[in-house]
């Protein structure tokens, strides 16, 4: 066993002062943690949690929109690169989008409301077209 590496066991259960991680683990750490904050050993807060509800709803709409088009069999799945139709999944995504659009429209500008309705109409029309083929 010529490739054996030495390691050190550190008991972190009692009276332990946290040591900083090795430098190679700190590539983007400055972007994640404010050094003045004492997090008490807890991980930094996910920046997405700082978004307001409207922004989270809009992000979710985008994800569901992509998923609906993939499930309609009109775009390839980005993971498998295959085009597969799953109409029940597409219907579920479209219905969820319709529900979310109602909530997003509460604070949307008129132009955004039109865009959301066009998005929803295009999905519904394509769903009907895919069910016929």
PDB file of C-alpha atoms in Angstrom:
ATOM      1  CA  UNK A   1       0.000   0.000   0.000  1.00  0.00           C
ATOM      2  CA  UNK A   2       2.360   2.664  -1.234  1.00  0.00           C
ATOM      3  CA  UNK A   3      -0.482   5.161  -1.802  1.00  0.00           C
ATOM      4  CA  UNK A   4      -1.469   5.435   1.854  1.00  0.00           C
ATOM      5  CA  UNK A   5      -2.283   8.982   2.945  1.00  0.00           C
ATOM      6  CA  UNK A   6      -2.011  10.355   6.415  1.00  0.00           C
ATOM      7  CA  UNK A   7      -5.091  11.830   8.004  1.00  0.00           C
ATOM      8  CA  UNK A   8      -5.960  13.422  11.291  1.00  0.00           C
ATOM      9  CA  UNK A   9      -9.029  12.614  13.359  1.00  0.00           C
ATOM     10  CA  UNK A  10     -10.561  15.658  15.026  1.00  0.00           C
ATOM     11  CA  UNK A  11     -13.212  15.316  17.727  1.00  0.00           C
ATOM     12  CA  UNK A  12     -15.670  18.126  16.964  1.00  0.00           C
ATOM     13  CA  UNK A  13     -18.252  17.104  19.530  1.00  0.00           C
ATOM     14  CA  UNK A  14     -16.935  19.133  22.472  1.00  0.00           C
ATOM     15  CA  UNK A  15     -15.524  22.612  22.905  1.00  0.00           C
ATOM     16  CA  UNK A  16     -14.476  22.890  19.346  1.00  0.00           C
ATOM     17  CA  UNK A  17     -13.643  26.170  17.685  1.00  0.00           C
ATOM     18  CA  UNK A  18     -14.447  25.808  13.983  1.00  0.00           C
ATOM     19  CA  UNK A  19     -11.428  25.806  11.732  1.00  0.00           C
ATOM     20  CA  UNK A  20     -11.639  27.473   8.351  1.00  0.00           C
ATOM     21  CA  UNK A  21     -11.956  25.067   5.426  1.00  0.00           C
ATOM     22  CA  UNK A  22      -8.919  24.482   3.226  1.00  0.00           C
ATOM     23  CA  UNK A  23      -8.204  27.216   0.690  1.00  0.00           C
ATOM     24  CA  UNK A  24      -9.264  25.058  -2.266  1.00  0.00           C
ATOM     25  CA  UNK A  25     -12.795  24.876  -0.808  1.00  0.00           C
ATOM     26  CA  UNK A  26     -13.086  28.660  -0.656  1.00  0.00           C
ATOM     27  CA  UNK A  27     -13.286  29.472  -4.365  1.00  0.00           C
ATOM     28  CA  UNK A  28     -16.624  31.303  -4.077  1.00  0.00           C
ATOM     29  CA  UNK A  29     -17.023  31.509  -0.326  1.00  0.00           C
ATOM     30  CA  UNK A  30     -16.827  35.320  -0.303  1.00  0.00           C
ATOM     31  CA  UNK A  31     -19.989  35.419  -2.387  1.00  0.00           C
ATOM     32  CA  UNK A  32     -21.873  33.245   0.084  1.00  0.00           C
ATOM     33  CA  UNK A  33     -20.945  34.414   3.583  1.00  0.00           C
ATOM     34  CA  UNK A  34     -20.507  37.817   5.146  1.00  0.00           C
ATOM     35  CA  UNK A  35     -17.514  37.470   7.449  1.00  0.00           C
ATOM     36  CA  UNK A  36     -19.126  39.786  10.013  1.00  0.00           C
ATOM     37  CA  UNK A  37     -22.049  37.396  10.471  1.00  0.00           C
ATOM     38  CA  UNK A  38     -21.690  34.775  13.171  1.00  0.00           C
ATOM     39  CA  UNK A  39     -23.765  31.895  11.826  1.00  0.00           C
ATOM     40  CA  UNK A  40     -23.109  29.755  14.868  1.00  0.00           C
ATOM     41  CA  UNK A  41     -22.135  26.744  12.803  1.00  0.00           C
ATOM     42  CA  UNK A  42     -25.207  26.944  10.561  1.00  0.00           C
ATOM     43  CA  UNK A  43     -24.804  26.983   6.783  1.00  0.00           C
ATOM     44  CA  UNK A  44     -25.334  30.275   4.959  1.00  0.00           C
ATOM     45  CA  UNK A  45     -28.892  31.156   3.943  1.00  0.00           C
ATOM     46  CA  UNK A  46     -29.879  30.209   0.413  1.00  0.00           C
ATOM     47  CA  UNK A  47     -29.967  33.465  -1.608  1.00  0.00           C
ATOM     48  CA  UNK A  48     -33.169  32.299  -3.322  1.00  0.00           C
ATOM     49  CA  UNK A  49     -34.970  32.659   0.006  1.00  0.00           C
ATOM     50  CA  UNK A  50     -34.338  36.392  -0.165  1.00  0.00           C
ATOM     51  CA  UNK A  51     -36.562  36.737  -3.236  1.00  0.00           C
ATOM     52  CA  UNK A  52     -40.112  37.961  -2.829  1.00  0.00           C
ATOM     53  CA  UNK A  53     -43.016  35.624  -3.535  1.00  0.00           C
ATOM     54  CA  UNK A  54     -43.697  37.171  -6.943  1.00  0.00           C
ATOM     55  CA  UNK A  55     -40.146  36.435  -8.098  1.00  0.00           C
ATOM     56  CA  UNK A  56     -40.365  32.838  -6.855  1.00  0.00           C
ATOM     57  CA  UNK A  57     -43.697  32.395  -8.662  1.00  0.00           C
ATOM     58  CA  UNK A  58     -42.192  33.740 -11.889  1.00  0.00           C
ATOM     59  CA  UNK A  59     -39.225  31.370 -11.595  1.00  0.00           C
ATOM     60  CA  UNK A  60     -41.597  28.482 -10.983  1.00  0.00           C
ATOM     61  CA  UNK A  61     -43.648  29.502 -14.015  1.00  0.00           C
ATOM     62  CA  UNK A  62     -40.509  29.376 -16.128  1.00  0.00           C
ATOM     63  CA  UNK A  63     -39.618  25.899 -14.904  1.00  0.00           C
ATOM     64  CA  UNK A  64     -43.144  24.586 -15.429  1.00  0.00           C
ATOM     65  CA  UNK A  65     -43.307  26.165 -18.885  1.00  0.00           C
ATOM     66  CA  UNK A  66     -40.101  24.363 -19.902  1.00  0.00           C
ATOM     67  CA  UNK A  67     -41.384  21.104 -18.414  1.00  0.00           C
ATOM     68  CA  UNK A  68     -44.722  21.451 -20.233  1.00  0.00           C
ATOM     69  CA  UNK A  69     -43.059  21.886 -23.654  1.00  0.00           C
ATOM     70  CA  UNK A  70     -40.792  18.905 -22.984  1.00  0.00           C
ATOM     71  CA  UNK A  71     -43.751  16.788 -21.850  1.00  0.00           C
ATOM     72  CA  UNK A  72     -45.701  17.778 -24.951  1.00  0.00           C
ATOM     73  CA  UNK A  73     -42.917  16.120 -26.929  1.00  0.00           C
ATOM     74  CA  UNK A  74     -42.044  19.357 -28.704  1.00  0.00           C
ATOM     75  CA  UNK A  75     -38.607  19.837 -27.135  1.00  0.00           C
ATOM     76  CA  UNK A  76     -35.983  17.286 -26.164  1.00  0.00           C
ATOM     77  CA  UNK A  77     -35.367  16.544 -22.506  1.00  0.00           C
ATOM     78  CA  UNK A  78     -32.140  18.417 -21.664  1.00  0.00           C
ATOM     79  CA  UNK A  79     -30.844  15.496 -19.583  1.00  0.00           C
ATOM     80  CA  UNK A  80     -31.521  12.590 -21.951  1.00  0.00           C
ATOM     81  CA  UNK A  81     -31.659  14.657 -25.162  1.00  0.00           C
ATOM     82  CA  UNK A  82     -34.651  12.520 -26.184  1.00  0.00           C
ATOM     83  CA  UNK A  83     -38.043  13.741 -27.349  1.00  0.00           C
ATOM     84  CA  UNK A  84     -40.701  11.880 -25.406  1.00  0.00           C
ATOM     85  CA  UNK A  85     -44.371  12.730 -25.121  1.00  0.00           C
ATOM     86  CA  UNK A  86     -46.027  12.509 -21.689  1.00  0.00           C
ATOM     87  CA  UNK A  87     -49.410  14.184 -22.050  1.00  0.00           C
ATOM     88  CA  UNK A  88     -50.653  13.624 -18.479  1.00  0.00           C
ATOM     89  CA  UNK A  89     -47.494  15.309 -17.212  1.00  0.00           C
ATOM     90  CA  UNK A  90     -47.935  18.146 -19.720  1.00  0.00           C
ATOM     91  CA  UNK A  91     -51.561  18.628 -18.637  1.00  0.00           C
ATOM     92  CA  UNK A  92     -50.510  18.790 -14.995  1.00  0.00           C
ATOM     93  CA  UNK A  93     -47.824  21.386 -15.754  1.00  0.00           C
ATOM     94  CA  UNK A  94     -50.265  23.496 -17.801  1.00  0.00           C
ATOM     95  CA  UNK A  95     -52.887  23.374 -15.053  1.00  0.00           C
ATOM     96  CA  UNK A  96     -50.286  24.405 -12.466  1.00  0.00           C
ATOM     97  CA  UNK A  97     -49.186  27.272 -14.721  1.00  0.00           C
ATOM     98  CA  UNK A  98     -52.803  28.445 -15.021  1.00  0.00           C
ATOM     99  CA  UNK A  99     -53.108  28.519 -11.230  1.00  0.00           C
ATOM    100  CA  UNK A 100     -49.818  30.367 -10.780  1.00  0.00           C
ATOM    101  CA  UNK A 101     -50.688  32.908 -13.473  1.00  0.00           C
ATOM    102  CA  UNK A 102     -53.661  34.008 -11.357  1.00  0.00           C
ATOM    103  CA  UNK A 103     -51.316  34.835  -8.492  1.00  0.00           C
ATOM    104  CA  UNK A 104     -48.643  36.495 -10.629  1.00  0.00           C
ATOM    105  CA  UNK A 105     -51.194  38.713 -12.366  1.00  0.00           C
ATOM    106  CA  UNK A 106     -52.023  40.366  -9.031  1.00  0.00           C
ATOM    107  CA  UNK A 107     -48.902  42.529  -9.232  1.00  0.00           C
ATOM    108  CA  UNK A 108     -48.082  42.264 -12.938  1.00  0.00           C
ATOM    109  CA  UNK A 109     -47.991  45.107 -15.435  1.00  0.00           C
ATOM    110  CA  UNK A 110     -50.542  44.933 -18.285  1.00  0.00           C
ATOM    111  CA  UNK A 111     -47.841  43.863 -20.748  1.00  0.00           C
ATOM    112  CA  UNK A 112     -46.738  41.001 -18.487  1.00  0.00           C
ATOM    113  CA  UNK A 113     -50.362  39.904 -18.060  1.00  0.00           C
ATOM    114  CA  UNK A 114     -50.717  39.680 -21.847  1.00  0.00           C
ATOM    115  CA  UNK A 115     -47.464  37.687 -22.099  1.00  0.00           C
ATOM    116  CA  UNK A 116     -48.658  35.255 -19.441  1.00  0.00           C
ATOM    117  CA  UNK A 117     -51.994  34.756 -21.206  1.00  0.00           C
ATOM    118  CA  UNK A 118     -50.218  34.192 -24.540  1.00  0.00           C
ATOM    119  CA  UNK A 119     -47.886  31.666 -22.883  1.00  0.00           C
ATOM    120  CA  UNK A 120     -50.843  29.815 -21.415  1.00  0.00           C
ATOM    121  CA  UNK A 121     -52.838  29.928 -24.665  1.00  0.00           C
ATOM    122  CA  UNK A 122     -49.885  28.572 -26.671  1.00  0.00           C
ATOM    123  CA  UNK A 123     -49.446  25.698 -24.245  1.00  0.00           C
ATOM    124  CA  UNK A 124     -53.147  24.848 -24.302  1.00  0.00           C
ATOM    125  CA  UNK A 125     -53.350  24.978 -28.105  1.00  0.00           C
ATOM    126  CA  UNK A 126     -50.301  22.771 -28.465  1.00  0.00           C
ATOM    127  CA  UNK A 127     -51.692  20.348 -25.880  1.00  0.00           C
ATOM    128  CA  UNK A 128     -54.915  19.968 -27.897  1.00  0.00           C
ATOM    129  CA  UNK A 129     -52.899  19.523 -31.073  1.00  0.00           C
ATOM    130  CA  UNK A 130     -50.721  16.824 -29.472  1.00  0.00           C
ATOM    131  CA  UNK A 131     -53.730  14.905 -28.168  1.00  0.00           C
ATOM    132  CA  UNK A 132     -55.063  14.651 -31.748  1.00  0.00           C
ATOM    133  CA  UNK A 133     -51.843  13.240 -33.197  1.00  0.00           C
TER     134      UNK A 133
END
